[in-house]
PDB file of C-alpha atoms and ligand atoms in Angstrom:
ATOM      1  CA  UNK G   1       0.019  -0.265  -0.162  1.00 85.00           C
ATOM      2  CA  UNK G   2       2.597   2.308   0.109  1.00 93.00           C
ATOM      3  CA  UNK G   3       4.117   2.035  -2.746  1.00 96.00           C
ATOM      4  CA  UNK G   4       0.358   3.202  -3.473  1.00 96.00           C
ATOM      5  CA  UNK G   5      -0.126   5.627  -1.274  1.00 97.00           C
ATOM      6  CA  UNK G   6       2.738   7.523  -2.710  1.00 98.00           C
ATOM      7  CA  UNK G   7       1.135   8.411  -5.793  1.00 98.00           C
ATOM      8  CA  UNK G   8      -2.203   9.769  -3.840  1.00 98.00           C
ATOM      9  CA  UNK G   9       0.478  12.102  -1.357  1.00 98.00           C
ATOM     10  CA  UNK G  10       2.916  13.046  -4.844  1.00 98.00           C
ATOM     11  CA  UNK G  11      -1.137  14.930  -5.634  1.00 98.00           C
ATOM     12  CA  UNK G  12      -0.884  16.864  -2.640  1.00 98.00           C
ATOM     13  CA  UNK G  13       2.408  17.440  -2.610  1.00 98.00           C
ATOM     14  CA  UNK G  14       1.697  19.234  -6.354  1.00 97.00           C
ATOM     15  CA  UNK G  15      -0.992  20.750  -5.746  1.00 98.00           C
ATOM     16  CA  UNK G  16       0.158  22.282  -3.145  1.00 98.00           C
ATOM     17  CA  UNK G  17       3.377  23.917  -5.351  1.00 97.00           C
ATOM     18  CA  UNK G  18       0.757  24.731  -7.591  1.00 97.00           C
ATOM     19  CA  UNK G  19      -1.379  26.761  -5.839  1.00 97.00           C
ATOM     20  CA  UNK G  20       1.931  28.713  -4.188  1.00 97.00           C
ATOM     21  CA  UNK G  21       2.771  29.812  -7.367  1.00 96.00           C
ATOM     22  CA  UNK G  22      -0.646  30.422  -9.051  1.00 96.00           C
ATOM     23  CA  UNK G  23      -4.119  30.307  -6.037  1.00 97.00           C
ATOM     24  CA  UNK G  24      -5.739  29.996  -8.863  1.00 97.00           C
ATOM     25  CA  UNK G  25      -4.877  28.092 -11.136  1.00 96.00           C
ATOM     26  CA  UNK G  26      -6.674  25.544 -10.518  1.00 97.00           C
ATOM     27  CA  UNK G  27      -9.957  27.346 -10.824  1.00 97.00           C
ATOM     28  CA  UNK G  28      -8.979  28.533 -14.064  1.00 96.00           C
ATOM     29  CA  UNK G  29      -7.440  25.279 -15.457  1.00 96.00           C
ATOM     30  CA  UNK G  30     -11.128  24.200 -14.669  1.00 96.00           C
ATOM     31  CA  UNK G  31     -12.496  26.481 -16.722  1.00 97.00           C
ATOM     32  CA  UNK G  32     -11.616  24.794 -20.152  1.00 95.00           C
ATOM     33  CA  UNK G  33      -9.112  24.015 -22.450  1.00 95.00           C
ATOM     34  CA  UNK G  34      -7.565  25.205 -25.464  1.00 97.00           C
ATOM     35  CA  UNK G  35      -4.689  22.895 -26.852  1.00 98.00           C
ATOM     36  CA  UNK G  36      -2.881  23.863 -30.042  1.00 98.00           C
ATOM     37  CA  UNK G  37      -1.114  20.192 -29.395  1.00 98.00           C
ATOM     38  CA  UNK G  38      -1.956  17.374 -30.502  1.00 98.00           C
ATOM     39  CA  UNK G  39       0.493  15.056 -29.624  1.00 98.00           C
ATOM     40  CA  UNK G  40       0.570  11.161 -30.320  1.00 98.00           C
ATOM     41  CA  UNK G  41       3.247   9.149 -28.436  1.00 98.00           C
ATOM     42  CA  UNK G  42       3.953   6.212 -27.000  1.00 98.00           C
ATOM     43  CA  UNK G  43       2.846   4.788 -24.149  1.00 98.00           C
ATOM     44  CA  UNK G  44       6.308   4.220 -22.854  1.00 98.00           C
ATOM     45  CA  UNK G  45       6.781   5.892 -19.363  1.00 98.00           C
ATOM     46  CA  UNK G  46       9.437   7.904 -19.621  1.00 98.00           C
ATOM     47  CA  UNK G  47       7.975   9.922 -23.115  1.00 98.00           C
ATOM     48  CA  UNK G  48       5.647  11.658 -20.955  1.00 98.00           C
ATOM     49  CA  UNK G  49       4.457  15.027 -23.484  1.00 98.00           C
ATOM     50  CA  UNK G  50       4.251  17.826 -21.117  1.00 98.00           C
ATOM     51  CA  UNK G  51       7.758  17.261 -19.192  1.00 98.00           C
ATOM     52  CA  UNK G  52       9.453  16.535 -21.911  1.00 98.00           C
ATOM     53  CA  UNK G  53       8.213  20.048 -23.671  1.00 98.00           C
ATOM     54  CA  UNK G  54       8.576  22.065 -20.658  1.00 98.00           C
ATOM     55  CA  UNK G  55       4.584  22.602 -21.060  1.00 98.00           C
ATOM     56  CA  UNK G  56       1.888  22.613 -18.622  1.00 96.00           C
ATOM     57  CA  UNK G  57      -1.512  21.250 -18.158  1.00 96.00           C
ATOM     58  CA  UNK G  58      -3.028  22.581 -20.082  1.00 97.00           C
ATOM     59  CA  UNK G  59      -0.406  22.928 -23.483  1.00 98.00           C
ATOM     60  CA  UNK G  60      -0.964  19.214 -25.462  1.00 98.00           C
ATOM     61  CA  UNK G  61      -4.147  17.009 -26.003  1.00 98.00           C
ATOM     62  CA  UNK G  62      -2.324  13.502 -25.716  1.00 98.00           C
ATOM     63  CA  UNK G  63      -3.522  10.212 -27.324  1.00 98.00           C
ATOM     64  CA  UNK G  64      -0.118   7.715 -26.796  1.00 98.00           C
ATOM     65  CA  UNK G  65      -0.474   3.270 -27.528  1.00 98.00           C
ATOM     66  CA  UNK G  66       2.675   1.565 -27.760  1.00 98.00           C
ATOM     67  CA  UNK G  67       4.725   2.665 -30.769  1.00 98.00           C
ATOM     68  CA  UNK G  68       2.524   6.055 -31.553  1.00 98.00           C
ATOM     69  CA  UNK G  69       0.863   3.826 -34.121  1.00 98.00           C
ATOM     70  CA  UNK G  70      -1.397   5.652 -36.238  1.00 98.00           C
ATOM     71  CA  UNK G  71      -4.273   3.260 -36.981  1.00 98.00           C
ATOM     72  CA  UNK G  72      -6.578   4.693 -39.473  1.00 95.00           C
ATOM     73  CA  UNK G  73      -9.588   1.576 -37.594  1.00 97.00           C
ATOM     74  CA  UNK G  74      -8.959   2.499 -34.173  1.00 98.00           C
ATOM     75  CA  UNK G  75     -11.839   4.411 -33.071  1.00 98.00           C
ATOM     76  CA  UNK G  76     -10.000   5.312 -30.152  1.00 98.00           C
ATOM     77  CA  UNK G  77      -7.315   7.230 -32.305  1.00 98.00           C
ATOM     78  CA  UNK G  78      -9.711   8.689 -34.942  1.00 98.00           C
ATOM     79  CA  UNK G  79     -12.875  10.172 -31.908  1.00 98.00           C
ATOM     80  CA  UNK G  80      -8.848  11.760 -30.555  1.00 98.00           C
ATOM     81  CA  UNK G  81      -8.025  13.086 -33.660  1.00 98.00           C
ATOM     82  CA  UNK G  82     -11.356  14.137 -34.407  1.00 98.00           C
ATOM     83  CA  UNK G  83     -11.614  16.403 -31.867  1.00 98.00           C
ATOM     84  CA  UNK G  84      -8.816  17.744 -31.417  1.00 98.00           C
ATOM     85  CA  UNK G  85      -8.801  18.376 -35.118  1.00 98.00           C
ATOM     86  CA  UNK G  86     -12.419  19.753 -36.054  1.00 98.00           C
ATOM     87  CA  UNK G  87     -13.503  21.200 -31.735  1.00 98.00           C
ATOM     88  CA  UNK G  88     -10.156  21.960 -30.309  1.00 98.00           C
ATOM     89  CA  UNK G  89      -9.236  23.107 -33.666  1.00 98.00           C
ATOM     90  CA  UNK G  90      -5.062  22.196 -32.225  1.00 98.00           C
ATOM     91  CA  UNK G  91      -2.971  23.653 -34.789  1.00 98.00           C
ATOM     92  CA  UNK G  92      -0.020  21.482 -35.130  1.00 98.00           C
ATOM     93  CA  UNK G  93      -0.470  17.370 -34.925  1.00 98.00           C
ATOM     94  CA  UNK G  94       2.838  16.058 -34.122  1.00 98.00           C
ATOM     95  CA  UNK G  95       3.872  11.879 -33.920  1.00 98.00           C
ATOM     96  CA  UNK G  96       6.521  11.253 -31.583  1.00 98.00           C
ATOM     97  CA  UNK G  97       8.488   7.854 -31.367  1.00 98.00           C
ATOM     98  CA  UNK G  98      11.722   7.330 -29.472  1.00 98.00           C
ATOM     99  CA  UNK G  99      14.678   5.331 -29.485  1.00 98.00           C
ATOM    100  CA  UNK G 100      14.886   2.578 -27.724  1.00 98.00           C
ATOM    101  CA  UNK G 101      11.034   2.077 -28.357  1.00 98.00           C
ATOM    102  CA  UNK G 102      10.467  -1.594 -27.251  1.00 98.00           C
ATOM    103  CA  UNK G 103       7.491  -2.052 -29.267  1.00 98.00           C
ATOM    104  CA  UNK G 104      10.021  -1.349 -32.198  1.00 98.00           C
ATOM    105  CA  UNK G 105      11.976  -4.286 -31.337  1.00 98.00           C
ATOM    106  CA  UNK G 106       9.719  -6.412 -30.888  1.00 97.00           C
ATOM    107  CA  UNK G 107       8.706  -5.752 -34.333  1.00 97.00           C
ATOM    108  CA  UNK G 108      11.938  -6.421 -35.230  1.00 96.00           C
ATOM    109  CA  UNK G 109      12.269  -9.759 -34.317  1.00 95.00           C
ATOM    110  CA  UNK G 110      10.440 -13.119 -34.957  1.00 96.00           C
ATOM    111  CA  UNK G 111       9.341 -13.824 -31.322  1.00 96.00           C
ATOM    112  CA  UNK G 112       5.285 -14.646 -29.585  1.00 96.00           C
ATOM    113  CA  UNK G 113       4.749 -11.702 -26.747  1.00 95.00           C
ATOM    114  CA  UNK G 114       0.915 -12.353 -27.087  1.00 96.00           C
ATOM    115  CA  UNK G 115      -2.337 -10.290 -28.020  1.00 95.00           C
ATOM    116  CA  UNK G 116       0.715  -7.306 -28.748  1.00 95.00           C
ATOM    117  CA  UNK G 117       1.039  -9.257 -31.793  1.00 96.00           C
ATOM    118  CA  UNK G 118      -1.487  -8.499 -33.048  1.00 96.00           C
ATOM    119  CA  UNK G 119      -0.334  -3.727 -32.549  1.00 96.00           C
ATOM    120  CA  UNK G 120       3.154  -4.839 -33.889  1.00 96.00           C
ATOM    121  CA  UNK G 121       1.764  -6.288 -37.436  1.00 97.00           C
ATOM    122  CA  UNK G 122       1.629  -2.693 -38.528  1.00 97.00           C
ATOM    123  CA  UNK G 123       5.501  -1.409 -37.354  1.00 98.00           C
ATOM    124  CA  UNK G 124       6.010  -5.391 -39.086  1.00 98.00           C
ATOM    125  CA  UNK G 125       3.987  -4.207 -42.346  1.00 98.00           C
ATOM    126  CA  UNK G 126       6.543  -0.891 -41.921  1.00 98.00           C
ATOM    127  CA  UNK G 127       9.643  -3.394 -41.976  1.00 98.00           C
ATOM    128  CA  UNK G 128       8.543  -4.343 -45.178  1.00 98.00           C
ATOM    129  CA  UNK G 129       7.931  -1.333 -46.565  1.00 97.00           C
ATOM    130  CA  UNK G 130      11.361  -0.284 -46.449  1.00 98.00           C
ATOM    131  CA  UNK G 131      13.275  -3.637 -45.999  1.00 98.00           C
ATOM    132  CA  UNK G 132      15.235  -2.340 -48.871  1.00 98.00           C
ATOM    133  CA  UNK G 133      17.261   0.604 -46.345  1.00 98.00           C
ATOM    134  CA  UNK G 134      16.321  -1.325 -43.501  1.00 98.00           C
ATOM    135  CA  UNK G 135      18.447  -5.057 -44.217  1.00 98.00           C
ATOM    136  CA  UNK G 136      21.442  -2.617 -45.728  1.00 98.00           C
ATOM    137  CA  UNK G 137      21.894  -1.253 -42.088  1.00 98.00           C
ATOM    138  CA  UNK G 138      24.727  -3.541 -40.255  1.00 97.00           C
ATOM    139  CA  UNK G 139      24.659  -2.690 -37.282  1.00 98.00           C
ATOM    140  CA  UNK G 140      21.992  -4.102 -34.825  1.00 96.00           C
ATOM    141  CA  UNK G 141      21.555  -0.667 -33.094  1.00 97.00           C
ATOM    142  CA  UNK G 142      21.792   1.596 -36.595  1.00 98.00           C
ATOM    143  CA  UNK G 143      18.905  -0.233 -37.953  1.00 98.00           C
ATOM    144  CA  UNK G 144      17.110  -0.290 -35.139  1.00 98.00           C
ATOM    145  CA  UNK G 145      17.089   4.223 -34.938  1.00 98.00           C
ATOM    146  CA  UNK G 146      16.317   3.733 -38.702  1.00 98.00           C
ATOM    147  CA  UNK G 147      12.979   1.480 -37.843  1.00 98.00           C
ATOM    148  CA  UNK G 148      12.545   3.769 -35.116  1.00 98.00           C
ATOM    149  CA  UNK G 149      12.985   6.953 -37.392  1.00 98.00           C
ATOM    150  CA  UNK G 150      11.010   5.068 -40.079  1.00 98.00           C
ATOM    151  CA  UNK G 151       7.736   4.165 -37.872  1.00 98.00           C
ATOM    152  CA  UNK G 152       7.323   8.018 -37.080  1.00 98.00           C
ATOM    153  CA  UNK G 153       7.667   9.228 -40.412  1.00 98.00           C
ATOM    154  CA  UNK G 154       4.594   6.311 -41.888  1.00 98.00           C
ATOM    155  CA  UNK G 155       2.145   7.158 -38.767  1.00 98.00           C
ATOM    156  CA  UNK G 156       2.441  10.556 -40.397  1.00 98.00           C
ATOM    157  CA  UNK G 157       1.994  10.286 -43.535  1.00 97.00           C
ATOM    158  CA  UNK G 158      -1.250   7.737 -41.911  1.00 98.00           C
ATOM    159  CA  UNK G 159      -2.643  10.924 -39.989  1.00 98.00           C
ATOM    160  CA  UNK G 160      -2.361  12.653 -44.260  1.00 98.00           C
ATOM    161  CA  UNK G 161      -4.870  10.003 -45.165  1.00 97.00           C
ATOM    162  CA  UNK G 162      -7.317  10.506 -43.198  1.00 98.00           C
ATOM    163  CA  UNK G 163     -10.323  11.998 -44.057  1.00 97.00           C
ATOM    164  CA  UNK G 164      -9.946  14.295 -40.660  1.00 98.00           C
ATOM    165  CA  UNK G 165      -7.021  15.778 -41.369  1.00 98.00           C
ATOM    166  CA  UNK G 166      -7.391  16.091 -45.123  1.00 97.00           C
ATOM    167  CA  UNK G 167     -11.059  17.810 -44.653  1.00 96.00           C
ATOM    168  CA  UNK G 168      -9.224  20.448 -42.233  1.00 97.00           C
ATOM    169  CA  UNK G 169      -6.733  21.581 -44.462  1.00 97.00           C
ATOM    170  CA  UNK G 170      -9.871  21.846 -47.179  1.00 95.00           C
ATOM    171  CA  UNK G 171     -11.040  23.874 -44.970  1.00 95.00           C
ATOM    172  CA  UNK G 172      -9.097  25.843 -42.665  1.00 95.00           C
ATOM    173  CA  UNK G 173      -5.151  25.441 -44.265  1.00 95.00           C
ATOM    174  CA  UNK G 174      -4.216  23.376 -40.922  1.00 97.00           C
ATOM    175  CA  UNK G 175      -3.055  22.166 -38.428  1.00 98.00           C
ATOM    176  CA  UNK G 176       0.715  20.892 -39.517  1.00 98.00           C
ATOM    177  CA  UNK G 177       1.723  17.041 -38.640  1.00 98.00           C
ATOM    178  CA  UNK G 178       4.939  16.749 -38.031  1.00 98.00           C
ATOM    179  CA  UNK G 179       7.300  13.859 -36.907  1.00 98.00           C
ATOM    180  CA  UNK G 180       9.425  13.500 -34.270  1.00 98.00           C
ATOM    181  CA  UNK G 181      11.757  11.028 -32.476  1.00 98.00           C
ATOM    182  CA  UNK G 182      12.328  11.115 -28.628  1.00 98.00           C
ATOM    183  CA  UNK G 183      16.296  10.341 -27.438  1.00 98.00           C
ATOM    184  CA  UNK G 184      16.410   8.125 -24.463  1.00 98.00           C
ATOM    185  CA  UNK G 185      19.393   8.516 -24.247  1.00 98.00           C
ATOM    186  CA  UNK G 186      19.804  12.402 -24.058  1.00 98.00           C
ATOM    187  CA  UNK G 187      16.592  13.797 -23.251  1.00 98.00           C
ATOM    188  CA  UNK G 188      16.786  15.787 -26.368  1.00 98.00           C
ATOM    189  CA  UNK G 189      13.981  15.776 -29.505  1.00 98.00           C
ATOM    190  CA  UNK G 190      14.904  15.127 -33.060  1.00 98.00           C
ATOM    191  CA  UNK G 191      12.498  16.474 -35.646  1.00 98.00           C
ATOM    192  CA  UNK G 192      12.567  14.747 -39.038  1.00 98.00           C
ATOM    193  CA  UNK G 193      11.751  17.311 -40.645  1.00 98.00           C
ATOM    194  CA  UNK G 194       8.383  15.740 -41.641  1.00 97.00           C
ATOM    195  CA  UNK G 195       6.307  18.228 -42.191  1.00 97.00           C
ATOM    196  CA  UNK G 196       2.374  18.250 -44.038  1.00 97.00           C
ATOM    197  CA  UNK G 197      -0.197  20.978 -44.581  1.00 96.00           C
ATOM    198  CA  UNK G 198      -1.019  19.168 -47.278  1.00 94.00           C
ATOM    199  CA  UNK G 199      -1.014  16.401 -49.555  1.00 93.00           C
ATOM    200  CA  UNK G 200       0.357  17.565 -52.817  1.00 91.00           C
ATOM    201  CA  UNK G 201       3.093  14.668 -51.735  1.00 89.00           C
ATOM    202  CA  UNK G 202       0.788  12.327 -51.282  1.00 93.00           C
ATOM    203  CA  UNK G 203       0.116   9.362 -54.051  1.00 93.00           C
ATOM    204  CA  UNK G 204      -3.027  10.638 -55.535  1.00 94.00           C
ATOM    205  CA  UNK G 205      -5.024   6.822 -54.549  1.00 95.00           C
ATOM    206  CA  UNK G 206      -5.243   8.547 -50.857  1.00 96.00           C
ATOM    207  CA  UNK G 207      -5.873  12.045 -51.956  1.00 95.00           C
ATOM    208  CA  UNK G 208      -9.950  12.483 -50.821  1.00 92.00           C
ATOM    209  CA  UNK G 209     -11.734  15.208 -52.587  1.00 87.00           C
ATOM    210  CA  UNK G 210     -15.176  16.519 -51.608  1.00 75.00           C
ATOM    211  CA  UNK G 211     -17.122  13.174 -50.022  1.00 70.00           C
ATOM    212  CA  UNK G 212     -19.960  12.271 -52.159  1.00 68.00           C
ATOM    213  CA  UNK G 213     -22.934  13.694 -49.740  1.00 65.00           C
ATOM    214  CA  UNK G 214     -21.889  17.063 -51.078  1.00 64.00           C
ATOM    215  CA  UNK G 215     -21.163  15.992 -54.540  1.00 61.00           C
ATOM    216  CA  UNK G 216     -25.236  14.944 -54.738  1.00 67.00           C
ATOM    217  CA  UNK G 217     -26.086  18.825 -52.586  1.00 65.00           C
ATOM    218  CA  UNK G 218     -24.162  20.244 -55.286  1.00 64.00           C
ATOM    219  CA  UNK G 219     -26.045  18.647 -57.892  1.00 70.00           C
ATOM    220  CA  UNK G 220     -29.281  18.614 -56.276  1.00 72.00           C
ATOM    221  CA  UNK G 221     -28.421  22.772 -55.974  1.00 71.00           C
ATOM    222  CA  UNK G 222     -27.794  23.010 -60.009  1.00 73.00           C
ATOM    223  CA  UNK G 223     -30.626  21.085 -61.049  1.00 68.00           C
TER     224      UNK G 223
HETATM  225 CO1  LIG C   1       7.719   3.019 -27.580  1.00 65.58          CO
END
């Protein structure tokens, strides 16, 4: 129980600290949120969005799962993304992976880990897409690092393939999507330089136009 209670005691100390700095802190926060960022990160306990970006509660809307995946049939991810993009109207969506990611590492080998193997399959697909580049890297740690980066890049691209992001771009030229990798060894974030706010670089097959409902409405109006 001691371990468990330490969290609740920690909470009390944290509240005290916040109130010492600003007696109105919780009153203000309770009035609403308007974060400018959506963070899609790994569940790994060592990569907490706020701490590593020196931000505060209220600054970042967060979704985390094993290996920071953007799976377009994941209702959890899609709900968070839709809410962040269309209701909160965030300006940036950031996929942040991290070197040393256990999920990515597990996807590189052929062991069974249980249910999670089904999740890791999405990461194995990334390996297959980039197997020529990855197989050519003989140093295993370097290959692992690059796999982490390529996985982030693919998740950023997967974001840009969603109707949620493409419709928002059409409506308001926002949000920008980005890919980052965090280093557990240095604490520093590397910006991979994959930034998108339009579909120009996307293979045409993934570009969506106005939805069928809109076409029908326009045709009806024209008739
Ligand atoms: Co991870």
